[in-house]
Short mmCIF file of C-alpha atoms and ligand atoms in Angstrom, two decimals:
data_model
loop_
_atom_site.label_atom_id
_atom_site.label_comp_id
_atom_site.label_asym_id
_atom_site.label_seq_id
_atom_site.Cartn_x
_atom_site.Cartn_y
_atom_site.Cartn_z
CA MET R 1 -8.08 33.84 2.84
CA VAL R 2 -11.62 34.16 5.01
CA ARG R 3 -13.45 31.78 2.18
CA ALA R 4 -10.65 29.00 3.56
CA GLN R 5 -10.97 29.43 6.98
CA LEU R 6 -15.02 29.16 6.47
CA ALA R 7 -14.27 26.51 4.39
CA THR R 8 -12.00 24.39 6.44
CA ALA R 9 -14.58 24.97 9.45
CA LEU R 10 -17.44 23.59 7.19
CA VAL R 11 -14.30 20.49 6.58
CA ARG R 12 -14.11 19.76 10.08
CA THR R 13 -18.09 20.27 11.14
CA ALA R 14 -19.06 18.10 8.10
CA ALA R 15 -16.75 15.30 9.26
CA ARG R 16 -17.71 15.52 13.03
CA LEU R 17 -21.42 15.41 11.77
CA SER R 18 -21.48 12.52 9.58
CA ARG R 19 -19.21 10.35 12.41
CA MET R 20 -21.76 11.13 14.95
CA THR R 21 -24.29 10.20 12.55
CA GLY R 22 -22.73 6.51 11.19
CA ARG R 23 -22.24 7.87 8.49
CA GLY R 24 -18.50 6.34 8.89
CA ASP R 25 -15.28 8.59 9.28
CA GLY R 26 -16.88 11.86 7.37
CA SER R 27 -12.88 11.62 5.37
CA VAL R 28 -14.40 12.03 2.39
CA ILE R 29 -17.90 14.01 2.77
CA GLY R 30 -15.59 16.87 4.57
CA GLY R 31 -13.46 17.51 2.35
CA ARG R 32 -15.91 17.83 -0.19
CA ILE R 33 -17.97 20.06 1.39
CA GLY R 34 -14.91 22.48 2.11
CA LEU R 35 -13.16 22.21 -1.74
CA ALA R 36 -17.00 22.95 -3.24
CA VAL R 37 -16.58 26.36 -0.92
CA GLU R 38 -12.87 26.88 -1.70
CA PRO R 39 -11.45 24.48 -4.87
CA ARG R 40 -7.66 25.90 -3.62
CA LEU R 41 -7.91 24.55 -0.49
CA LEU R 42 -6.52 21.90 -0.25
CA THR R 43 -3.56 24.11 -1.56
CA VAL R 44 -3.74 26.44 1.28
CA LEU R 45 -3.97 24.18 3.82
CA ALA R 46 -0.76 22.12 3.32
CA ARG R 47 1.74 25.44 2.53
CA GLY R 48 3.59 26.32 5.16
CA ARG R 49 3.93 22.36 6.32
CA GLU R 50 6.30 19.71 5.31
CA VAL R 51 4.83 17.19 3.71
CA ALA R 52 5.34 13.59 2.51
CA LEU R 53 3.19 11.70 -0.46
CA VAL R 54 3.32 7.93 -0.03
CA SER R 55 1.86 6.43 -3.46
CA GLY R 56 1.79 2.78 -5.88
CA THR R 57 -0.23 0.09 -5.64
CA ASN R 58 0.04 -1.92 -2.99
CA GLY R 59 0.84 -0.92 0.44
CA LYS R 60 0.43 2.43 0.66
CA THR R 61 -2.06 2.31 3.70
CA THR R 62 0.74 0.14 5.92
CA THR R 63 3.83 2.62 4.77
CA THR R 64 1.76 6.53 5.12
CA ARG R 65 1.20 4.43 8.68
CA LEU R 66 4.86 3.61 9.29
CA LEU R 67 6.00 6.63 8.43
CA THR R 68 3.34 9.10 10.11
CA ALA R 69 4.61 7.02 12.97
CA ALA R 70 8.25 7.90 12.49
CA LEU R 71 7.65 11.60 11.31
CA GLY R 72 5.92 11.26 15.08
CA THR R 73 9.60 11.78 16.66
CA LEU R 74 8.84 16.04 14.75
CA GLY R 75 5.61 15.92 16.72
CA PRO R 76 1.99 15.91 15.68
CA VAL R 77 1.75 14.58 11.81
CA ALA R 78 -1.79 14.51 10.20
CA SER R 79 -2.68 11.43 8.22
CA ASN R 80 -5.09 10.17 6.24
CA SER R 81 -4.44 7.10 7.90
CA TYR R 82 -7.62 5.06 7.23
CA GLY R 83 -7.42 5.29 3.06
CA ALA R 84 -9.65 8.16 2.39
CA ASN R 85 -6.39 8.76 -0.85
CA MET R 86 -8.13 10.99 -2.90
CA PRO R 87 -7.81 15.20 -2.71
CA THR R 88 -10.93 15.23 -1.01
CA GLY R 89 -9.57 12.82 2.11
CA HIS R 90 -6.21 14.97 2.10
CA THR R 91 -8.24 18.12 2.17
CA THR R 92 -10.38 16.24 5.67
CA ALA R 93 -7.10 15.37 7.24
CA LEU R 94 -5.14 18.59 6.63
CA ALA R 95 -8.30 20.04 7.88
CA GLN R 96 -8.62 18.19 11.17
CA SER R 97 -5.13 18.67 12.31
CA ARG R 98 -4.46 22.48 11.61
CA ASN R 99 -0.99 22.36 14.13
CA ALA R 100 0.49 19.51 12.84
CA ARG R 101 3.77 20.70 10.69
CA HIS R 102 4.26 17.80 9.44
CA ALA R 103 1.66 15.75 7.10
CA VAL R 104 2.41 12.31 5.45
CA LEU R 105 -0.73 11.52 3.02
CA GLU R 106 -1.19 7.78 0.85
CA VAL R 107 -2.04 8.96 -2.26
CA ASP R 108 -3.87 7.00 -4.84
CA GLU R 109 -1.86 6.42 -8.06
CA HIS R 110 -4.24 8.43 -10.31
CA TYR R 111 -4.16 11.79 -7.97
CA LEU R 112 0.25 11.90 -8.08
CA ARG R 113 -0.29 14.41 -10.40
CA THR R 114 -2.76 16.89 -8.01
CA VAL R 115 -1.91 16.21 -5.25
CA LEU R 116 2.12 16.91 -6.39
CA ALA R 117 0.69 20.04 -7.90
CA GLU R 118 -1.49 21.50 -5.12
CA THR R 119 0.85 19.83 -1.44
CA ARG R 120 4.04 20.53 -2.67
CA PRO R 121 5.67 18.04 -1.00
CA ARG R 122 8.91 17.37 0.95
CA VAL R 123 9.30 13.85 -0.08
CA VAL R 124 6.79 11.76 -2.62
CA ALA R 125 7.75 7.37 -1.72
CA LEU R 126 7.19 5.83 -4.71
CA LEU R 127 6.55 1.72 -3.89
CA ASN R 128 5.89 -0.51 -6.67
CA LEU R 129 2.98 -0.15 -10.24
CA SER R 130 1.08 -3.60 -11.18
CA ARG R 131 -2.40 -4.28 -12.70
CA ASP R 132 -4.99 -3.53 -9.27
CA GLN R 133 -8.78 -4.76 -9.64
CA LEU R 134 -9.57 -2.31 -11.75
CA ASP R 135 -6.67 -1.90 -14.25
CA ARG R 136 -5.55 -3.74 -17.26
CA ALA R 137 -1.74 -4.28 -17.37
CA MET R 138 -2.01 -1.78 -20.13
CA GLU R 139 -3.08 0.49 -17.93
CA VAL R 140 -0.26 0.39 -15.77
CA GLY R 141 1.90 1.29 -18.19
CA MET R 142 -0.01 4.40 -18.98
CA LEU R 143 0.24 5.16 -15.21
CA ALA R 144 4.12 4.92 -15.31
CA ASP R 145 4.17 6.74 -18.21
CA ARG R 146 2.15 9.90 -16.18
CA TRP R 147 4.10 9.86 -13.52
CA ARG R 148 6.92 10.07 -14.94
CA GLU R 149 5.68 13.11 -17.14
CA VAL R 150 4.99 14.44 -13.38
CA LEU R 151 8.16 13.83 -12.02
CA GLY R 152 9.64 15.24 -14.93
CA ALA R 153 8.62 18.34 -14.32
CA LEU R 154 10.42 18.67 -10.91
CA ARG R 155 12.73 19.47 -13.21
CA GLU R 156 11.69 22.75 -13.31
CA GLN R 157 10.35 23.17 -9.46
CA ALA R 158 14.39 22.17 -8.46
CA ASP R 159 15.52 25.05 -10.92
CA THR R 160 13.60 27.64 -9.27
CA PRO R 161 15.94 29.91 -6.82
CA GLY R 162 14.60 29.53 -3.07
CA ALA R 163 12.29 26.78 -3.43
CA GLU R 164 12.49 23.71 -2.10
CA PRO R 165 13.00 20.48 -4.38
CA THR R 166 10.42 17.76 -3.89
CA ARG R 167 12.82 14.79 -3.32
CA VAL R 168 11.61 10.68 -4.42
CA VAL R 169 12.30 7.82 -2.92
CA ALA R 170 11.40 5.39 -4.95
CA ASN R 171 12.04 1.00 -5.44
CA CYS R 172 14.04 0.06 -7.26
CA ASP R 173 13.12 -3.26 -7.77
CA ASP R 174 10.09 -2.51 -9.41
CA PRO R 175 11.59 -1.50 -13.50
CA LEU R 176 8.34 0.92 -13.69
CA VAL R 177 8.64 2.83 -11.19
CA THR R 178 12.60 3.24 -11.70
CA TRP R 179 11.56 4.57 -14.80
CA ALA R 180 9.17 7.02 -14.13
CA ALA R 181 11.50 8.27 -11.09
CA SER R 182 14.52 8.67 -12.97
CA ALA R 183 13.08 11.41 -14.31
CA ALA R 184 13.02 13.43 -11.34
CA PRO R 185 16.01 15.51 -10.41
CA GLN R 186 16.81 14.02 -6.56
CA VAL R 187 15.56 9.81 -6.02
CA THR R 188 16.43 7.83 -2.80
CA TRP R 189 16.14 4.20 -4.19
CA VAL R 190 15.23 1.69 -1.73
CA ALA R 191 15.48 -1.91 -2.84
CA ALA R 192 11.44 -3.03 -1.53
CA GLY R 193 11.75 -5.89 -3.42
CA GLN R 194 8.89 -6.95 -6.18
CA ARG R 195 7.41 -10.84 -5.98
CA TRP R 196 5.26 -9.84 -8.57
CA GLN R 197 6.60 -9.23 -11.99
CA GLU R 198 3.84 -10.26 -14.10
CA ASP R 199 3.66 -6.60 -15.58
CA SER R 200 7.22 -5.70 -16.20
CA TRP R 201 8.95 -7.80 -18.47
CA VAL R 202 9.06 -5.44 -20.96
CA CYS R 203 11.08 -2.45 -20.64
CA PRO R 204 9.27 0.75 -20.36
CA GLN R 205 11.05 3.13 -21.83
CA CYS R 206 12.36 0.62 -25.14
CA GLY R 207 9.86 -2.44 -25.33
CA ALA R 208 12.61 -5.15 -25.19
CA HIS R 209 12.56 -8.07 -22.63
CA LEU R 210 14.11 -6.69 -19.61
CA LYS R 211 16.99 -9.50 -18.06
CA ARG R 212 16.84 -10.36 -14.47
CA GLU R 213 19.07 -12.02 -12.41
CA GLY R 214 18.55 -12.62 -8.90
CA VAL R 215 17.18 -9.30 -7.44
CA ASP R 216 19.03 -7.43 -10.62
CA TRP R 217 17.41 -6.29 -13.92
CA ALA R 218 18.80 -4.96 -16.76
CA CYS R 219 17.65 -3.87 -20.44
CA PRO R 220 19.76 -5.27 -23.41
CA GLY R 221 18.08 -2.48 -25.23
CA CYS R 222 18.53 0.59 -24.14
CA ASP R 223 20.34 1.65 -20.61
CA LEU R 224 17.15 1.47 -18.31
CA ARG R 225 18.53 -0.70 -15.11
CA ARG R 226 18.21 -1.09 -11.78
CA PRO R 227 19.63 1.72 -9.55
CA GLN R 228 22.38 0.65 -6.75
CA PRO R 229 19.91 0.92 -3.57
CA SER R 230 20.93 3.17 -0.75
CA TRP R 231 18.71 1.48 1.68
CA TRP R 232 17.89 -2.27 1.94
CA LEU R 233 16.85 -5.03 3.93
CA ALA R 234 20.14 -6.43 5.30
CA ASP R 235 18.27 -9.25 7.01
CA ASP R 236 15.06 -10.19 8.38
CA ASP R 237 15.61 -7.96 11.20
CA THR R 238 18.06 -5.38 9.89
CA VAL R 239 17.48 -2.36 8.02
CA ALA R 240 21.08 -1.22 6.26
CA GLY R 241 21.34 2.60 4.70
CA PRO R 242 23.77 5.02 3.78
CA ASP R 243 26.99 6.01 6.17
CA GLY R 244 26.81 2.38 6.68
CA ILE R 245 23.83 2.88 8.83
CA ARG R 246 22.52 -0.58 9.88
CA GLN R 247 19.23 -0.75 12.09
CA PRO R 248 17.92 -3.14 13.64
CA VAL R 249 13.89 -2.67 13.35
CA THR R 250 11.15 -4.87 14.65
CA LEU R 251 7.64 -5.04 13.49
CA GLN R 252 4.86 -6.25 14.59
CA LEU R 253 3.42 -6.07 11.32
CA PRO R 254 3.87 -9.83 9.29
CA GLY R 255 6.03 -10.82 5.84
CA ARG R 256 8.59 -9.56 4.25
CA VAL R 257 6.66 -6.81 2.59
CA ASN R 258 6.31 -4.41 5.38
CA ARG R 259 9.87 -5.23 6.40
CA ALA R 260 10.15 -3.62 2.97
CA ASN R 261 7.62 -0.82 3.51
CA ALA R 262 9.31 -0.17 6.67
CA VAL R 263 12.68 0.45 5.07
CA THR R 264 11.16 3.17 2.41
CA ALA R 265 9.63 4.78 5.57
CA LEU R 266 12.60 4.93 7.32
CA ALA R 267 14.82 6.35 4.10
CA ALA R 268 12.02 9.04 3.39
CA ALA R 269 11.77 9.96 7.27
CA ALA R 270 15.85 10.04 7.30
CA LEU R 271 14.85 12.90 4.69
CA PHE R 272 13.15 14.62 7.02
CA GLY R 273 15.85 14.55 9.29
CA VAL R 274 14.90 11.32 11.41
CA ARG R 275 17.25 9.04 12.30
CA PRO R 276 16.41 5.52 12.01
CA ALA R 277 17.28 5.21 15.42
CA ASP R 278 14.74 7.10 16.74
CA ALA R 279 12.44 6.00 14.00
CA ALA R 280 12.27 2.34 14.39
CA PRO R 281 10.81 2.30 18.14
CA ARG R 282 7.79 4.10 16.62
CA LEU R 283 7.76 1.64 13.79
CA ALA R 284 7.79 -1.43 16.41
CA GLU R 285 4.55 0.08 17.88
CA VAL R 286 2.24 0.30 14.40
CA ALA R 287 0.42 -3.40 15.41
CA SER R 288 -2.11 -2.98 12.73
CA ILE R 289 -3.71 -0.93 10.28
CA ALA R 290 -7.53 -0.42 10.12
CA GLY R 291 -8.07 -4.26 11.37
CA ARG R 292 -5.99 -5.57 8.88
CA TYR R 293 -3.17 -8.53 10.02
CA ALA R 294 -5.42 -7.49 12.87
CA THR R 295 -5.91 -11.11 15.04
CA VAL R 296 -9.36 -11.98 16.85
CA GLU R 297 -9.97 -14.19 19.17
CA ARG R 298 -13.06 -16.38 18.51
CA ASP R 299 -14.56 -19.20 20.21
CA GLY R 300 -10.67 -20.17 20.37
CA ARG R 301 -9.77 -19.70 17.10
CA SER R 302 -7.49 -17.24 16.31
CA ILE R 303 -8.54 -15.44 13.53
CA ARG R 304 -5.81 -13.11 11.99
CA LEU R 305 -7.13 -11.28 8.49
CA LEU R 306 -5.20 -10.00 5.66
CA LEU R 307 -6.42 -7.79 2.84
CA ALA R 308 -5.28 -8.60 -0.88
CA LYS R 309 -6.86 -6.61 -3.18
CA ASN R 310 -5.24 -7.76 -6.46
CA PRO R 311 -2.63 -10.35 -7.52
CA ALA R 312 0.63 -8.85 -5.49
CA GLY R 313 -1.06 -8.21 -3.15
CA TRP R 314 -2.60 -12.19 -2.87
CA LEU R 315 1.39 -13.80 -3.53
CA GLU R 316 2.43 -10.61 -0.74
CA ALA R 317 0.55 -12.43 1.50
CA PHE R 318 0.87 -15.97 0.65
CA ASP R 319 4.18 -15.12 1.62
CA MET R 320 3.11 -13.63 5.14
CA VAL R 321 1.28 -17.05 6.20
CA ASP R 322 4.57 -18.85 4.91
CA ARG R 323 6.30 -17.17 7.74
CA ILE R 324 3.90 -17.97 10.32
CA SER R 325 3.30 -21.49 9.50
CA THR R 326 7.56 -21.91 10.22
CA ALA R 327 6.94 -20.91 13.81
CA GLY R 328 4.38 -23.75 14.34
CA ALA R 329 4.49 -27.47 14.16
CA ALA R 330 1.07 -27.89 12.04
CA PRO R 331 0.79 -25.08 9.61
CA PRO R 332 -2.59 -22.74 9.92
CA PRO R 333 -5.56 -23.26 7.76
CA VAL R 334 -6.14 -20.93 5.56
CA LEU R 335 -9.50 -19.05 3.97
CA LEU R 336 -8.99 -17.67 1.05
CA SER R 337 -12.53 -15.54 0.32
CA ILE R 338 -12.92 -13.18 -3.36
CA ASN R 339 -15.86 -11.26 -3.84
CA ALA R 340 -16.43 -9.21 -7.53
CA ARG R 341 -18.73 -6.68 -5.91
CA VAL R 342 -18.00 -3.42 -7.81
CA VAL R 343 -15.34 -1.97 -5.60
CA ASP R 344 -13.52 -5.28 -5.76
CA GLY R 345 -13.71 -5.09 -9.26
CA LEU R 346 -16.31 -7.37 -11.02
CA ASP R 347 -13.49 -9.06 -13.46
CA THR R 348 -12.04 -11.51 -11.41
CA SER R 349 -9.60 -13.24 -14.02
CA TRP R 350 -6.48 -12.09 -12.61
CA LEU R 351 -7.38 -14.78 -10.40
CA TYR R 352 -5.46 -16.99 -12.63
CA ASP R 353 -2.16 -15.38 -12.72
CA VAL R 354 -1.89 -15.90 -9.20
CA ASP R 355 0.31 -18.87 -8.53
CA TYR R 356 -0.89 -21.04 -5.61
CA ALA R 357 1.18 -23.38 -4.62
CA SER R 358 3.24 -22.02 -1.55
CA LEU R 359 -0.54 -23.23 -0.01
CA ARG R 360 0.22 -26.43 -0.44
CA GLY R 361 0.09 -28.69 3.28
CA HIS R 362 -2.30 -26.06 4.79
CA ARG R 363 -5.58 -26.58 4.80
CA VAL R 364 -7.48 -24.66 2.35
CA LEU R 365 -10.72 -23.14 2.57
CA VAL R 366 -12.63 -20.90 0.29
CA THR R 367 -15.22 -19.03 0.23
CA GLY R 368 -17.15 -15.41 -1.37
CA ASP R 369 -18.72 -14.74 -3.68
CA ARG R 370 -16.61 -15.77 -6.14
CA ARG R 371 -15.77 -19.43 -4.35
CA TYR R 372 -16.59 -21.66 -7.11
CA ASP R 373 -14.01 -19.33 -9.45
CA LEU R 374 -10.90 -19.85 -6.65
CA ALA R 375 -11.85 -23.53 -6.01
CA VAL R 376 -11.31 -24.11 -10.29
CA ARG R 377 -8.20 -21.77 -10.44
CA LEU R 378 -7.24 -24.30 -6.69
CA GLU R 379 -7.88 -27.57 -9.33
CA VAL R 380 -5.91 -26.70 -11.52
CA ASN R 381 -2.91 -25.14 -9.40
CA GLU R 382 -3.17 -29.17 -7.49
CA VAL R 383 -4.12 -27.41 -4.01
CA PRO R 384 -6.94 -29.09 -2.19
CA PHE R 385 -9.55 -27.32 -1.28
CA GLU R 386 -12.99 -27.49 0.82
CA VAL R 387 -15.66 -25.01 -0.73
CA VAL R 388 -17.60 -23.09 2.42
CA ASP R 389 -20.46 -21.02 1.80
CA THR R 390 -20.47 -18.88 4.87
CA PHE R 391 -18.01 -17.83 7.74
CA GLY R 392 -20.16 -19.46 10.15
CA GLU R 393 -19.42 -22.93 8.43
CA VAL R 394 -15.82 -22.18 8.66
CA LEU R 395 -15.74 -21.71 11.99
CA ALA R 396 -17.32 -24.94 12.47
CA ALA R 397 -15.20 -26.60 9.83
CA ILE R 398 -12.27 -25.92 11.84
CA PRO R 399 -10.08 -26.65 15.12
CA PRO R 400 -9.42 -23.94 17.55
CA GLY R 401 -6.16 -23.12 17.44
CA ARG R 402 -4.92 -20.07 14.42
CA LEU R 403 -6.84 -19.51 10.89
CA GLU R 404 -5.36 -17.65 8.45
CA VAL R 405 -7.97 -14.99 6.23
CA ILE R 406 -6.69 -13.61 3.21
CA ALA R 407 -9.50 -11.55 1.84
CA ASN R 408 -10.14 -9.54 -1.02
CA TYR R 409 -11.65 -6.17 -0.22
CA THR R 410 -15.64 -6.44 0.52
CA ALA R 411 -14.60 -9.87 1.60
CA PHE R 412 -12.83 -8.40 3.54
CA GLN R 413 -14.81 -5.78 4.91
CA ASP R 414 -17.81 -8.80 5.22
CA ILE R 415 -15.78 -11.26 7.66
CA ARG R 416 -14.84 -8.17 9.47
CA ALA R 417 -18.43 -7.32 10.20
CA GLU R 418 -19.33 -10.49 11.32
CA LEU R 419 -17.09 -10.38 13.79
CA GLY R 420 -17.01 -7.31 15.10
CA ARG R 421 -14.99 -4.20 14.44
CA ALA R 422 -11.40 -6.17 14.83
CA ASN R 423 -9.43 -2.51 15.25
ZN1 LIG Y 1 15.04 -0.73 -22.52
#
């Protein structure tokens, strides 16, 4: 215990020093030092708290933030809100909020097993699984297999007398998530949508070709099918839940995908005893997340920043642009920026898997390290575009008014750096 106290103090000091010296927010280095001193530190820090984990390929940072806001009705909440989503980041988050009884942790989908075992969460929220910038489609299936194994093991925990069972909140619109989560003893199904279906044509259980009809899906070869959700979006502004719940929810965050994230957050919060009516006003306060969705004013241009790291994320971002364009007379220009540095994934061939047709009607500009790859793709997709070399050129090329920016990770960071800190 003394060692854990020492390790906790080190985490906090290291994180503070890191921030003071401008080496980042310290959420990785602090945790790394603490875990070196006490490898069980995450377990120790999680003990006695009520923890929620949020995992999936897309939307986990946003959902973590929304759930943190919802649980805020119960008191202070520890959270790794800035995307440090591996055990080092979780350790730092808990060390820095020692008095918070609740914690909401965003978990990298490859670390679900470890973090589940160490934090013994009350709730695990699972959003979706699709190929990420670093993964191939095959690996998505393997990841679903691993999740299923981990979640199946919760049955043993549920059978242990006196142990508080972990409850799973899972997206029934995603066949891979459904298959993985259906191994768990207690699942709350949420209809959180699935715009990107390219990684789930095939049944993860038997390999047959899934049949889809509207939002419904089923396997013709086995018993896997879409479970009946107990939470869903009744319309654009209303979340439906069990026992006739109809909760109006107005978000500042754009797009259907974020409203779906809000449904997941409300379903998870309900398992902590938070009523949707109490949580909804808190969700409405969330405006941007580490610069994502932020609008920055520059030279009479109103620039909205959307981060999209993988094909599913790009489709979702197009959806956000679509909605914005319907509000005004002329659709705003859209800038697409793609880099292929190590953290982005060096292989950008997935660009060819995305359908860009919904951008027709917008003026489209492309930039970033891989602007010519993007240009070829848009040409094939018959979307007119202009290639620009720098963000400065973009600003010079467009008239005052709105600009939508969709960028992958380092391209997003580059643009944020040019604009100054957006948020
Ligand atoms: Zn099947």
